[in-house]
């Protein structure tokens, strides 16, 4: 797992440690005070190449997987990021500085 913080402490990137390449990217953009947003959080999926194979069968399969999770009253996770205790502490410190 890697936790990268920019020098001006306005951007944080946390990459999952399991090898799936899923990433959380947080960027604080406080330059424009009149903007509709202050911070942006993005989840980057490591499945970009897998999702490019959009055959009809694959699209239906992915949709059915989501529907089946909803029918069983479960949440459908698009991606997860696993953090160790030390990485979570860095993440918590970063978020709490605002």
JSON list of C-alpha atoms in Angstrom, two decimals:
[
{"chain": "A", "resi": 1, "resn": "UNK", "atom": "CA", "xyz": [0.00, 0.00, 0.00]},
{"chain": "A", "resi": 2, "resn": "UNK", "atom": "CA", "xyz": [1.18, 3.47, -0.67]},
{"chain": "A", "resi": 3, "resn": "UNK", "atom": "CA", "xyz": [0.03, 6.76, 0.76]},
{"chain": "A", "resi": 4, "resn": "UNK", "atom": "CA", "xyz": [1.21, 9.80, -1.14]},
{"chain": "A", "resi": 5, "resn": "UNK", "atom": "CA", "xyz": [0.62, 13.36, 0.06]},
{"chain": "A", "resi": 6, "resn": "UNK", "atom": "CA", "xyz": [1.61, 16.39, -1.97]},
{"chain": "A", "resi": 7, "resn": "UNK", "atom": "CA", "xyz": [4.03, 18.92, -0.52]},
{"chain": "A", "resi": 8, "resn": "UNK", "atom": "CA", "xyz": [1.33, 21.58, -0.09]},
{"chain": "A", "resi": 9, "resn": "UNK", "atom": "CA", "xyz": [-0.93, 18.98, 1.64]},
{"chain": "A", "resi": 10, "resn": "UNK", "atom": "CA", "xyz": [-3.75, 19.58, -0.84]},
{"chain": "A", "resi": 11, "resn": "UNK", "atom": "CA", "xyz": [-3.75, 16.16, -2.47]},
{"chain": "A", "resi": 12, "resn": "UNK", "atom": "CA", "xyz": [-3.74, 12.59, -1.14]},
{"chain": "A", "resi": 13, "resn": "UNK", "atom": "CA", "xyz": [-3.54, 9.32, -3.05]},
{"chain": "A", "resi": 14, "resn": "UNK", "atom": "CA", "xyz": [-4.06, 6.00, -1.22]},
{"chain": "A", "resi": 15, "resn": "UNK", "atom": "CA", "xyz": [-3.45, 2.80, -3.19]},
{"chain": "A", "resi": 16, "resn": "UNK", "atom": "CA", "xyz": [-4.78, -0.59, -2.06]},
{"chain": "A", "resi": 17, "resn": "UNK", "atom": "CA", "xyz": [-2.25, -3.04, -0.66]},
{"chain": "A", "resi": 18, "resn": "UNK", "atom": "CA", "xyz": [-3.80, -6.24, -2.08]},
{"chain": "A", "resi": 19, "resn": "UNK", "atom": "CA", "xyz": [-2.45, -5.64, -5.59]},
{"chain": "A", "resi": 20, "resn": "UNK", "atom": "CA", "xyz": [-5.76, -4.76, -7.29]},
{"chain": "A", "resi": 21, "resn": "UNK", "atom": "CA", "xyz": [-4.53, -1.20, -8.04]},
{"chain": "A", "resi": 22, "resn": "UNK", "atom": "CA", "xyz": [-7.73, 0.42, -6.71]},
{"chain": "A", "resi": 23, "resn": "UNK", "atom": "CA", "xyz": [-7.00, 3.92, -5.49]},
{"chain": "A", "resi": 24, "resn": "UNK", "atom": "CA", "xyz": [-8.67, 6.74, -3.55]},
{"chain": "A", "resi": 25, "resn": "UNK", "atom": "CA", "xyz": [-7.64, 10.18, -4.73]},
{"chain": "A", "resi": 26, "resn": "UNK", "atom": "CA", "xyz": [-8.61, 13.23, -2.64]},
{"chain": "A", "resi": 27, "resn": "UNK", "atom": "CA", "xyz": [-7.87, 16.72, -3.87]},
{"chain": "A", "resi": 28, "resn": "UNK", "atom": "CA", "xyz": [-8.67, 19.91, -1.97]},
{"chain": "A", "resi": 29, "resn": "UNK", "atom": "CA", "xyz": [-9.24, 22.81, -4.35]},
{"chain": "A", "resi": 30, "resn": "UNK", "atom": "CA", "xyz": [-9.65, 25.95, -2.27]},
{"chain": "A", "resi": 31, "resn": "UNK", "atom": "CA", "xyz": [-8.27, 28.43, -4.81]},
{"chain": "A", "resi": 32, "resn": "UNK", "atom": "CA", "xyz": [-11.66, 29.50, -6.12]},
{"chain": "A", "resi": 33, "resn": "UNK", "atom": "CA", "xyz": [-13.85, 30.53, -3.18]},
{"chain": "A", "resi": 34, "resn": "UNK", "atom": "CA", "xyz": [-16.93, 30.87, -5.43]},
{"chain": "A", "resi": 35, "resn": "UNK", "atom": "CA", "xyz": [-16.75, 27.30, -6.75]},
{"chain": "A", "resi": 36, "resn": "UNK", "atom": "CA", "xyz": [-19.47, 24.78, -5.95]},
{"chain": "A", "resi": 37, "resn": "UNK", "atom": "CA", "xyz": [-16.97, 22.36, -4.43]},
{"chain": "A", "resi": 38, "resn": "UNK", "atom": "CA", "xyz": [-14.13, 22.44, -1.96]},
{"chain": "A", "resi": 39, "resn": "UNK", "atom": "CA", "xyz": [-12.76, 18.92, -2.25]},
{"chain": "A", "resi": 40, "resn": "UNK", "atom": "CA", "xyz": [-12.99, 16.08, -4.73]},
{"chain": "A", "resi": 41, "resn": "UNK", "atom": "CA", "xyz": [-12.76, 12.39, -3.84]},
{"chain": "A", "resi": 42, "resn": "UNK", "atom": "CA", "xyz": [-12.31, 9.93, -6.68]},
{"chain": "A", "resi": 43, "resn": "UNK", "atom": "CA", "xyz": [-12.14, 6.15, -6.62]},
{"chain": "A", "resi": 44, "resn": "UNK", "atom": "CA", "xyz": [-9.94, 4.85, -9.39]},
{"chain": "A", "resi": 45, "resn": "UNK", "atom": "CA", "xyz": [-10.55, 1.26, -10.42]},
{"chain": "A", "resi": 46, "resn": "UNK", "atom": "CA", "xyz": [-7.81, -1.14, -11.45]},
{"chain": "A", "resi": 47, "resn": "UNK", "atom": "CA", "xyz": [-10.32, -2.90, -13.72]},
{"chain": "A", "resi": 48, "resn": "UNK", "atom": "CA", "xyz": [-10.18, -0.39, -16.54]},
{"chain": "A", "resi": 49, "resn": "UNK", "atom": "CA", "xyz": [-8.85, -2.87, -19.10]},
{"chain": "A", "resi": 50, "resn": "UNK", "atom": "CA", "xyz": [-11.28, -5.58, -17.98]},
{"chain": "A", "resi": 51, "resn": "UNK", "atom": "CA", "xyz": [-14.21, -3.21, -18.37]},
{"chain": "A", "resi": 52, "resn": "UNK", "atom": "CA", "xyz": [-13.24, -2.33, -21.94]},
{"chain": "A", "resi": 53, "resn": "UNK", "atom": "CA", "xyz": [-14.50, -5.71, -23.15]},
{"chain": "A", "resi": 54, "resn": "UNK", "atom": "CA", "xyz": [-18.12, -4.62, -23.40]},
{"chain": "A", "resi": 55, "resn": "UNK", "atom": "CA", "xyz": [-19.74, -7.58, -25.07]},
{"chain": "A", "resi": 56, "resn": "UNK", "atom": "CA", "xyz": [-23.46, -7.96, -24.47]},
{"chain": "A", "resi": 57, "resn": "UNK", "atom": "CA", "xyz": [-22.95, -11.04, -22.28]},
{"chain": "A", "resi": 58, "resn": "UNK", "atom": "CA", "xyz": [-20.42, -9.24, -20.02]},
{"chain": "A", "resi": 59, "resn": "UNK", "atom": "CA", "xyz": [-22.67, -6.19, -19.64]},
{"chain": "A", "resi": 60, "resn": "UNK", "atom": "CA", "xyz": [-25.66, -8.35, -18.73]},
{"chain": "A", "resi": 61, "resn": "UNK", "atom": "CA", "xyz": [-23.51, -10.39, -16.32]},
{"chain": "A", "resi": 62, "resn": "UNK", "atom": "CA", "xyz": [-22.30, -7.27, -14.48]},
{"chain": "A", "resi": 63, "resn": "UNK", "atom": "CA", "xyz": [-25.83, -5.87, -14.25]},
{"chain": "A", "resi": 64, "resn": "UNK", "atom": "CA", "xyz": [-27.21, -9.19, -12.95]},
{"chain": "A", "resi": 65, "resn": "UNK", "atom": "CA", "xyz": [-24.49, -9.29, -10.31]},
{"chain": "A", "resi": 66, "resn": "UNK", "atom": "CA", "xyz": [-25.58, -5.85, -9.09]},
{"chain": "A", "resi": 67, "resn": "UNK", "atom": "CA", "xyz": [-29.28, -6.78, -9.19]},
{"chain": "A", "resi": 68, "resn": "UNK", "atom": "CA", "xyz": [-28.61, -10.00, -7.25]},
{"chain": "A", "resi": 69, "resn": "UNK", "atom": "CA", "xyz": [-26.81, -8.02, -4.54]},
{"chain": "A", "resi": 70, "resn": "UNK", "atom": "CA", "xyz": [-29.77, -5.62, -4.28]},
{"chain": "A", "resi": 71, "resn": "UNK", "atom": "CA", "xyz": [-32.31, -8.48, -4.12]},
{"chain": "A", "resi": 72, "resn": "UNK", "atom": "CA", "xyz": [-30.39, -10.03, -1.20]},
{"chain": "A", "resi": 73, "resn": "UNK", "atom": "CA", "xyz": [-30.45, -6.61, 0.54]},
{"chain": "A", "resi": 74, "resn": "UNK", "atom": "CA", "xyz": [-26.66, -6.27, 0.25]},
{"chain": "A", "resi": 75, "resn": "UNK", "atom": "CA", "xyz": [-24.59, -3.32, -0.82]},
{"chain": "A", "resi": 76, "resn": "UNK", "atom": "CA", "xyz": [-22.79, -3.60, -4.12]},
{"chain": "A", "resi": 77, "resn": "UNK", "atom": "CA", "xyz": [-19.18, -2.48, -3.86]},
{"chain": "A", "resi": 78, "resn": "UNK", "atom": "CA", "xyz": [-17.64, -0.93, -6.92]},
{"chain": "A", "resi": 79, "resn": "UNK", "atom": "CA", "xyz": [-14.21, -1.06, -5.35]},
{"chain": "A", "resi": 80, "resn": "UNK", "atom": "CA", "xyz": [-12.54, -1.30, -1.95]},
{"chain": "A", "resi": 81, "resn": "UNK", "atom": "CA", "xyz": [-9.29, 0.06, -0.65]},
{"chain": "A", "resi": 82, "resn": "UNK", "atom": "CA", "xyz": [-7.60, -1.93, 2.12]},
{"chain": "A", "resi": 83, "resn": "UNK", "atom": "CA", "xyz": [-5.51, 0.08, 4.57]},
{"chain": "A", "resi": 84, "resn": "UNK", "atom": "CA", "xyz": [-3.18, -1.02, 7.34]},
{"chain": "A", "resi": 85, "resn": "UNK", "atom": "CA", "xyz": [-3.43, 0.67, 10.73]},
{"chain": "A", "resi": 86, "resn": "UNK", "atom": "CA", "xyz": [-0.50, 2.98, 9.97]},
{"chain": "A", "resi": 87, "resn": "UNK", "atom": "CA", "xyz": [-1.90, 3.92, 6.57]},
{"chain": "A", "resi": 88, "resn": "UNK", "atom": "CA", "xyz": [-5.30, 4.63, 8.10]},
{"chain": "A", "resi": 89, "resn": "UNK", "atom": "CA", "xyz": [-3.67, 6.87, 10.72]},
{"chain": "A", "resi": 90, "resn": "UNK", "atom": "CA", "xyz": [-2.00, 8.90, 7.92]},
{"chain": "A", "resi": 91, "resn": "UNK", "atom": "CA", "xyz": [-5.33, 9.06, 6.09]},
{"chain": "A", "resi": 92, "resn": "UNK", "atom": "CA", "xyz": [-7.13, 10.18, 9.26]},
{"chain": "A", "resi": 93, "resn": "UNK", "atom": "CA", "xyz": [-4.52, 12.86, 10.00]},
{"chain": "A", "resi": 94, "resn": "UNK", "atom": "CA", "xyz": [-4.82, 14.14, 6.44]},
{"chain": "A", "resi": 95, "resn": "UNK", "atom": "CA", "xyz": [-8.60, 14.37, 6.56]},
{"chain": "A", "resi": 96, "resn": "UNK", "atom": "CA", "xyz": [-8.64, 15.90, 10.06]},
{"chain": "A", "resi": 97, "resn": "UNK", "atom": "CA", "xyz": [-6.30, 18.73, 9.09]},
{"chain": "A", "resi": 98, "resn": "UNK", "atom": "CA", "xyz": [-9.26, 20.38, 7.37]}
]
